[in-house]
XYZ file of C-alpha atoms in Angstrom:
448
model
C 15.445 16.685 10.885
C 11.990 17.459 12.439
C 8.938 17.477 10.504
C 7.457 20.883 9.139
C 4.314 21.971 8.743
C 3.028 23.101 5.261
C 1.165 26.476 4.411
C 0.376 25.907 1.033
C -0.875 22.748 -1.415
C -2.810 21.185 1.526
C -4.251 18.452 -1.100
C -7.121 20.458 -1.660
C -10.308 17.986 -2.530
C -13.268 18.569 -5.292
C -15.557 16.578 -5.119
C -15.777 15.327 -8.925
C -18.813 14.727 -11.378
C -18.781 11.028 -10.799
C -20.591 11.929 -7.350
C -23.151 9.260 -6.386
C -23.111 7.301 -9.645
C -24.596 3.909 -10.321
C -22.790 0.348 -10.213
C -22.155 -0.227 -14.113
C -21.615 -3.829 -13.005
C -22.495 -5.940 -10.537
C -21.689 -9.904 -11.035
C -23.036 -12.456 -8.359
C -26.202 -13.477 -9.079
C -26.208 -14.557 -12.969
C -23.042 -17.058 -12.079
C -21.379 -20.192 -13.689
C -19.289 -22.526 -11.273
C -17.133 -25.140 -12.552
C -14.094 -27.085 -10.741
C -10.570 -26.331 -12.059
C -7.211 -28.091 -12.367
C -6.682 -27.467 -7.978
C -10.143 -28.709 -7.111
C -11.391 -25.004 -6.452
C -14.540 -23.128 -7.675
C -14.284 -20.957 -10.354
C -16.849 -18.249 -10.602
C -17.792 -15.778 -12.997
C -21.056 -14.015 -14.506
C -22.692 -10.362 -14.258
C -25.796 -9.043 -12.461
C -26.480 -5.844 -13.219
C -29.244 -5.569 -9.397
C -26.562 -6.355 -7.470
C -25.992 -9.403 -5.615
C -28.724 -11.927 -4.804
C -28.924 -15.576 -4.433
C -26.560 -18.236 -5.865
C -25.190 -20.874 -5.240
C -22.013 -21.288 -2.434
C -18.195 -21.575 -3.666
C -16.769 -23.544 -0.883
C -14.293 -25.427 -2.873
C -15.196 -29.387 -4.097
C -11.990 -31.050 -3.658
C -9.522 -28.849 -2.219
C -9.131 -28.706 1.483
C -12.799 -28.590 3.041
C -14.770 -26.055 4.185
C -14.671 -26.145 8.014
C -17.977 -24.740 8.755
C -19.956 -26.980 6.247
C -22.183 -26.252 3.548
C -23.267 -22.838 4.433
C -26.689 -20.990 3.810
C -27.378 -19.045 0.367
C -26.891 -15.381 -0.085
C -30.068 -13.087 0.471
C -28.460 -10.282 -1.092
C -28.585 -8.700 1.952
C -25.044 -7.501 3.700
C -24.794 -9.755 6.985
C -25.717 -7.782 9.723
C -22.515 -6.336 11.672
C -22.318 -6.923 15.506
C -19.111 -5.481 16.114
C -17.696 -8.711 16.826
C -16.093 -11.878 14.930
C -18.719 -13.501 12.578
C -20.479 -16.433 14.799
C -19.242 -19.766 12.550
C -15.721 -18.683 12.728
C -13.979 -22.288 12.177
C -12.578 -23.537 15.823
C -10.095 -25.976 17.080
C -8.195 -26.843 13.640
C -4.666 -27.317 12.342
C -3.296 -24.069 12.053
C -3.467 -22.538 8.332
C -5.696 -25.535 6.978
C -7.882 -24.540 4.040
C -10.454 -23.590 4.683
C -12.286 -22.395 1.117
C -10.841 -21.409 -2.081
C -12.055 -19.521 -5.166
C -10.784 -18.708 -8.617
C -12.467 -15.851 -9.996
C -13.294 -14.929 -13.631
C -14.429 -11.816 -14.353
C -14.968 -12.083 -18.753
C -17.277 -9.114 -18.911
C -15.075 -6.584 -17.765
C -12.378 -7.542 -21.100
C -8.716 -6.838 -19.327
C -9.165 -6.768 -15.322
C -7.215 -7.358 -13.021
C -7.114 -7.942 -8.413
C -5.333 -5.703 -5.907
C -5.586 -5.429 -2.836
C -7.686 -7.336 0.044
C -9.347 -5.249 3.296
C -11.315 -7.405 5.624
C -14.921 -6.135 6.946
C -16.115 -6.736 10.114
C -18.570 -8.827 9.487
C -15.889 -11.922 7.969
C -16.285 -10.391 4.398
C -13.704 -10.180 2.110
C -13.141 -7.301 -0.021
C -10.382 -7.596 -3.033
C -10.040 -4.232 -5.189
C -9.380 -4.366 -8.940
C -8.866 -2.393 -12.145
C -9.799 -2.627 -15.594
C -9.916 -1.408 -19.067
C -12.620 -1.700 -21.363
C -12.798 -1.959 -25.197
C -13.101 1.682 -25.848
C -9.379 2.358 -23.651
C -11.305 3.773 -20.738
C -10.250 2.731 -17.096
C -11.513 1.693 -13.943
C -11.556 0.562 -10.560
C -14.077 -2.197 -8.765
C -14.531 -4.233 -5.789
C -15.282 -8.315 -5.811
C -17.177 -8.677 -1.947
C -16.898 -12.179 -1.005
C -18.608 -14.253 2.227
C -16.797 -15.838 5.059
C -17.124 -19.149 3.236
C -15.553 -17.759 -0.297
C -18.553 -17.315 -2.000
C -18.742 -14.246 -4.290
C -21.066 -12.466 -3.647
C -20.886 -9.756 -6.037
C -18.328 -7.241 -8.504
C -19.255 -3.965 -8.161
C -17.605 -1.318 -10.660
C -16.598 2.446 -10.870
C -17.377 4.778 -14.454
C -14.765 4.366 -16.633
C -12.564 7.497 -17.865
C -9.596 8.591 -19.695
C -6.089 8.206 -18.624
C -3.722 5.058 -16.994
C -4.817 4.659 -13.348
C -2.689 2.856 -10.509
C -4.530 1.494 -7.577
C -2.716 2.296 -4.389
C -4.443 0.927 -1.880
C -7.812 -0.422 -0.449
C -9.578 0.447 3.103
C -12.301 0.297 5.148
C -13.904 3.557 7.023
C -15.991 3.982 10.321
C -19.043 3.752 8.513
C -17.433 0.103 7.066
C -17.541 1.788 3.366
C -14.936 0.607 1.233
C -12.206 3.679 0.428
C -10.283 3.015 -2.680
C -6.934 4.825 -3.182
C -5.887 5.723 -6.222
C -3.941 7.961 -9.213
C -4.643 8.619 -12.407
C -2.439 9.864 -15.209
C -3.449 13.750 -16.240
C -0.537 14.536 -18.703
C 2.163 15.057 -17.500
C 1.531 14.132 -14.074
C -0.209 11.974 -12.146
C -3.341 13.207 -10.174
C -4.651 11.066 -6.564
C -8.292 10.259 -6.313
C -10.295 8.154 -3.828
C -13.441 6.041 -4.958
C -16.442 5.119 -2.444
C -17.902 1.601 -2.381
C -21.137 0.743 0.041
C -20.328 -1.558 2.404
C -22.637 -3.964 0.349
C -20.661 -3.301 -2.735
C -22.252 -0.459 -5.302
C -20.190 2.487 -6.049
C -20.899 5.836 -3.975
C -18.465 8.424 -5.458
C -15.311 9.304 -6.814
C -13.783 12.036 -4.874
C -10.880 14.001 -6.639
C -7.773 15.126 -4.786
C -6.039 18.607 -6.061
C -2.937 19.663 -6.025
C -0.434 18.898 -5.463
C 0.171 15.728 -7.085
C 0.896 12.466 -5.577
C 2.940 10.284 -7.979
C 2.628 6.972 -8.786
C 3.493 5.552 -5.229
C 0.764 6.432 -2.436
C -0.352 4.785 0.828
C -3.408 4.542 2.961
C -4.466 4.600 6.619
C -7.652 4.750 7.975
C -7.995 6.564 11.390
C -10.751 8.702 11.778
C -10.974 9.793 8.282
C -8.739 8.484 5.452
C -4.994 9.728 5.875
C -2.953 9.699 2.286
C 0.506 9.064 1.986
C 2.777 10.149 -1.128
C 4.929 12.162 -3.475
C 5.440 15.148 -3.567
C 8.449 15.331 -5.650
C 10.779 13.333 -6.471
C 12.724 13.559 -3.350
C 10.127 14.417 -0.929
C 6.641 12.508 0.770
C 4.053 14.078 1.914
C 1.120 13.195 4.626
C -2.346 14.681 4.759
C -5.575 13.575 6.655
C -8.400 14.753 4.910
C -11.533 16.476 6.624
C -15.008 14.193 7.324
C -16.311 15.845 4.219
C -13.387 15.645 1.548
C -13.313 18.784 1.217
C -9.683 20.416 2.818
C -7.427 18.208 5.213
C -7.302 19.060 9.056
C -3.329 18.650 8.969
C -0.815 18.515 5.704
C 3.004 17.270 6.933
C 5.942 17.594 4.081
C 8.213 14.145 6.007
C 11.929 14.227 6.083
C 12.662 13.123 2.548
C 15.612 11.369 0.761
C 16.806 11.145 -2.514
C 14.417 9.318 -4.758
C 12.182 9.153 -1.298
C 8.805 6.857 -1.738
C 6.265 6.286 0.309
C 6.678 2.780 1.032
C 4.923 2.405 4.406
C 2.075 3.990 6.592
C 0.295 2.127 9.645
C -1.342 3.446 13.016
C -1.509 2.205 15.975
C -4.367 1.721 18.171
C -3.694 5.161 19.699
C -4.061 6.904 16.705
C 0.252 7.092 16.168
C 0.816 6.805 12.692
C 4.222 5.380 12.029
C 5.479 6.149 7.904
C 8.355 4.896 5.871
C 9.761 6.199 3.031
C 12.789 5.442 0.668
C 14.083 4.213 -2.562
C 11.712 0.988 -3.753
C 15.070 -1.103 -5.339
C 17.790 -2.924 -3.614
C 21.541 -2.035 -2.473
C 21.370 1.723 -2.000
C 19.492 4.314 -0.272
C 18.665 5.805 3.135
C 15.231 5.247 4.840
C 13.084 7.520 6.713
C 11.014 6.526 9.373
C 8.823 9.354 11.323
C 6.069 9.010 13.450
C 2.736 11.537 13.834
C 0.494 11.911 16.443
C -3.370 11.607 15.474
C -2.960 15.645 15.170
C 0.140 15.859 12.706
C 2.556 16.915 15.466
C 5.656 15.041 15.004
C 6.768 12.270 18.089
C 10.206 11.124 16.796
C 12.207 10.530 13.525
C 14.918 8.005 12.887
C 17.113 7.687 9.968
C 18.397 4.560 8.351
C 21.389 4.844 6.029
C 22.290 1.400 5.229
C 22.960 -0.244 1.766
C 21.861 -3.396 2.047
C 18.349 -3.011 4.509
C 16.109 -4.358 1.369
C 12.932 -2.702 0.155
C 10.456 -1.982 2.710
C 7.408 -3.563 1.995
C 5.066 -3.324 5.195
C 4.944 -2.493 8.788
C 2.037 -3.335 11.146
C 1.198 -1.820 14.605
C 2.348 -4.652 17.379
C 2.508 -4.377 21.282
C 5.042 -1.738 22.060
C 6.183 -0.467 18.745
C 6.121 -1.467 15.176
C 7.353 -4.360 13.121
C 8.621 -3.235 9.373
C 8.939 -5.968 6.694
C 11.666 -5.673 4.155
C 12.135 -7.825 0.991
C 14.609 -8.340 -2.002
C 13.740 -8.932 -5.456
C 17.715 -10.204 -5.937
C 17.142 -13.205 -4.006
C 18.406 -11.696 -0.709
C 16.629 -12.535 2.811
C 13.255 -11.127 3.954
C 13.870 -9.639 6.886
C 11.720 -8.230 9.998
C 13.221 -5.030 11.864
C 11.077 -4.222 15.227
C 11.259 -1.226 16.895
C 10.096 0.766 20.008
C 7.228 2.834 19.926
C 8.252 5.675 21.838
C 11.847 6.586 20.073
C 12.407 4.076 17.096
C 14.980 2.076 18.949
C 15.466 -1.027 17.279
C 14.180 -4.014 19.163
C 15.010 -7.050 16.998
C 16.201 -7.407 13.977
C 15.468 -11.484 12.339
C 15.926 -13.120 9.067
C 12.139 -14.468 7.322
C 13.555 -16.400 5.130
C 16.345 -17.038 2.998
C 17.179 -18.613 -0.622
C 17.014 -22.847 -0.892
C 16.090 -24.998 -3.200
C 12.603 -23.992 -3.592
C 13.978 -21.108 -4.996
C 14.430 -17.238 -3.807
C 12.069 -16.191 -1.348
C 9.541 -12.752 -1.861
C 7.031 -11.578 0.793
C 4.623 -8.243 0.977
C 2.720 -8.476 4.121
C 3.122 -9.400 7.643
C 0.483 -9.398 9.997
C -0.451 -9.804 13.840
C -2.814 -13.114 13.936
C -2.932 -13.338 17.924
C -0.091 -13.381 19.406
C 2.496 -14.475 16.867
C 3.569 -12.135 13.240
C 2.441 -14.078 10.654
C 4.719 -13.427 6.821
C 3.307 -15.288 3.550
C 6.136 -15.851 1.833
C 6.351 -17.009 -1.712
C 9.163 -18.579 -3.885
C 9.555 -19.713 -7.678
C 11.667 -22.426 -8.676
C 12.990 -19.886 -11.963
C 13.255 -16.563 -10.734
C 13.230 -15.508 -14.431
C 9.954 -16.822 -15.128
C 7.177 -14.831 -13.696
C 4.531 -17.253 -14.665
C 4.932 -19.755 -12.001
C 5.390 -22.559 -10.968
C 5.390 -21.291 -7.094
C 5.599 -22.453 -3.657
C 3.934 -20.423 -0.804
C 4.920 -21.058 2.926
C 3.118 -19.108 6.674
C 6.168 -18.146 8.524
C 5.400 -17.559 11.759
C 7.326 -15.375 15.029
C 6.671 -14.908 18.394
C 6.460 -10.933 19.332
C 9.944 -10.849 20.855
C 11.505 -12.290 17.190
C 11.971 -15.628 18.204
C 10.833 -18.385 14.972
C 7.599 -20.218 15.948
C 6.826 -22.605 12.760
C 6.846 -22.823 9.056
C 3.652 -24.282 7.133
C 3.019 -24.795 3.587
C -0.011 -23.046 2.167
C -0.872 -25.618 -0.748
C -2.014 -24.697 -3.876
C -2.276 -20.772 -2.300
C -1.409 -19.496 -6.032
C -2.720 -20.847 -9.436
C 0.155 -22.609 -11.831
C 0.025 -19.892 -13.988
C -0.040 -16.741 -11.994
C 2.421 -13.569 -10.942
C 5.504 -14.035 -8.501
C 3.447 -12.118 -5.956
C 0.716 -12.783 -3.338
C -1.762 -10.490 -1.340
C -3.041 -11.466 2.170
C -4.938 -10.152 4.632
C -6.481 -11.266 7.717
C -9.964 -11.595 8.477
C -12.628 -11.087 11.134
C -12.391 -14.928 12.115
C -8.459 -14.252 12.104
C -8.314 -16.649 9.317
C -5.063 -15.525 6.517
C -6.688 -14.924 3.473
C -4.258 -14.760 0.230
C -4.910 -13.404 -3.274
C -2.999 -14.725 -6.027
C -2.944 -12.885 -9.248
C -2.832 -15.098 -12.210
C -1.750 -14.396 -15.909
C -4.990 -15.389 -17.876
C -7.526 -13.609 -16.404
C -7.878 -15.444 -13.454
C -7.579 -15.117 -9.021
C -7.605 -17.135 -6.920
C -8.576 -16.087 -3.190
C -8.358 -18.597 -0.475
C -8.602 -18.596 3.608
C -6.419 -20.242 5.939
C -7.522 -21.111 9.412
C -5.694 -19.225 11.929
């Protein structure tokens, strides 16, 4: 069924008190580094000026840093040339490590990472939330330097009510766009928080009715376009105006039954390709629909089929779109490609499968050159979340066709979640995030 256009509930946007507030923290300069169990640094400390001078994390024993021991921080952001950084590591083994760092953050009480958002300059962004002593929530950013140095956390006000963070972008101007919801009894209400492109908070901006559940999804053309629920059975797409305030185009999607946003990419034409379905295993039908830059529908296509596995990416590639889907039962991970102008599938190729490192899990896939590159991570007892686990770079040529398989050593800590976060940065180096159980992350880069 064709996409419809909405007249009312246009998610709406008030700009909300926390307007142009001060960083509460700021951690980078103050710091403490110490070697742990892999051989990476751990860092921690606060700064309440924002980030200055300290000294690198490049990682002491782990695999070396490529590029040497680099300069200190000014406290300046690098300056942005629109290009790759100029030290960008050349001629190595694909995916060596490159840096790692374990982060600490013990001022902020219970914290944790999200997500990861490259900036051009070979930066590393990784969101996170936390929740001080009084029960008040937040959100934060942790900027880090092409060589894994951390070069500063920088935090939102705390307030009142659970929060989920959604998702993590950056904007023209190369400020960092924070998607999130927050609980308002009895329903959840979406919000987006502003971050400086070096690091301080800017503003929280909050997003009316109507409300956007506890799923959501970002993509950044123009301005930010949101992704989410608006009922249980149906997803909804805005793009929101240059100032916040109204959205140039609303779109109610072809839903499903329990329908969740579970997708939303563009291409470089300004197509945005979404995905939504059920988020468990073994039932459901999928929607995928495709907008032009104005709203205006292109094509929809329909997937009713039991067993496709949760859809947990998709990523723009030449000629169409590649969609990742993944199993928490310890069924393949998959990657379905299909054509840009109908939806047509192109391939359809088994990731990986179950072996004796255990069952297999993967969240992103990206486009490093010419080949799709999956993290994927296993655990040797599914029923223990708290490691220990194995991650592997699978890599595929664009037309499906496997390319090579390379252990990422030491990419999560020994006591951490059966998950991993990636990205890819300016240099095209992978860069993974690996959530840990006792207050710890560790982010490492992998040379592409």
């Amino acid at each position: 069924m064709p996409s419809h256009l909405v007249s009312r509930g246009c998610l709406l946007v008030m700009v909300g008190s926390l307007a142009c507030g001060p960083s509460i923290l700021e951690t980078g300069t103050d710091t403490s580094s110490s070697t742990d169990h892999a051989g990476t640094t751990t860092t921690s400390g606060t700064d309440t000026q924002g980030p200055t001078a300290s000294a690198p994390t490049t990682g002491e024993t782990d695999p070396t840093d490529a590029t040497g021991s680099p300069s200190p921080t000014t406290g300046e952001p690098p300056e942005t040339t629109g290009g790759a950084p100029v030290d960008c590591p050349k001629g190595q083994t694909p995916f060596a490590a490159r840096w790692a760092t374990v982060i600490v953050q013990p001022e902020l009480g219970g914290w944790g990472p999200g997500w990861l958002a490259p900036l051009p300059d070979g930066r590393v962004a990784a969101s996170l939330s936390y929740r001080n002593e009084d029960k008040l929530s937040g959100y934060g950013v942790m900027l880090l330097a092409n060589d894994g140095e951390l070069l500063g956390t920088h935090v939102s006000p705390p307030s009142a009510g659970s929060t989920n963070d959604l998702a993590l972008a950056v904007d023209d101007a190369e400020r960092l766009v924070l998607f999130g919801s927050r609980l308002v009894e009895p329903t959840m209400k979406p919000f987006l928080v502003r971050f400086a492109g070096d690091g301080p908070f800017v503003e929280e901006v909050a997003l009316g009715e109507p409300s956007m559940g506890w799923e959501g999804k970002l993509t950044m053309l123009d301005t930010p376009v949101l992704f989410g629920e608006l009922d249980d059975s149906t997803v909804i797409a805005t793009k929101l105006e240059p100032d916040d305030v109204g959205s140039t185009w609303t779109r109610v999607l072809d839903g499903a039954p329990a329908a969740i946003p579970l997708a939303s990419v563009a291409d470089a034409s300004g197509r945005i390709l979404f995905v939504s379905g059920p988020d468990f295993v073994d039932t459901g039908v999928f929607n995928l629909q495709v907008v032009d830059s104005a709203g205006e529908p292109v094509w929809s296509r329909t997937l009713d089929a039991p067993d496709f596995g949760v859809v947990k990416d998709a990523i723009a590639i030449p000629g169409g779109w590649a969609i990742l889907r993944d199993s928490s039962q310890g069924a393949p991970v998959q990657l379905l490609a299909i054509a840009e102008a109908d939806g047509a599938t192109l391939w359809d190729v088994e990731i990986a499968a179950e072996n004796e490192d255990g069952p297999p899990r993967a969240s992103r896939v990206h486009l490093i050159g010419d080949r799709l590159t999956i993290p994927v991570i296993r655990t040797l007892d599914f029923e223990d979340l708290d490691g220990p686990h194995t991650v592997a770079a699978h890599r595929f040529a664009l037309d499906g066709t496997p390319v090579d398989e390379t252990p990422l050593w030491e990419a999560t800590l020994p006591q951490s979640l059966y998950s991993l976060e990636s990205t890819v940065n300016a240099c095209g180096e992978l860069v993974t995030l690996s959530t840990g159980t006792n207050g710890r992350a560790r982010i490492g880069a992998y040379v592409p």
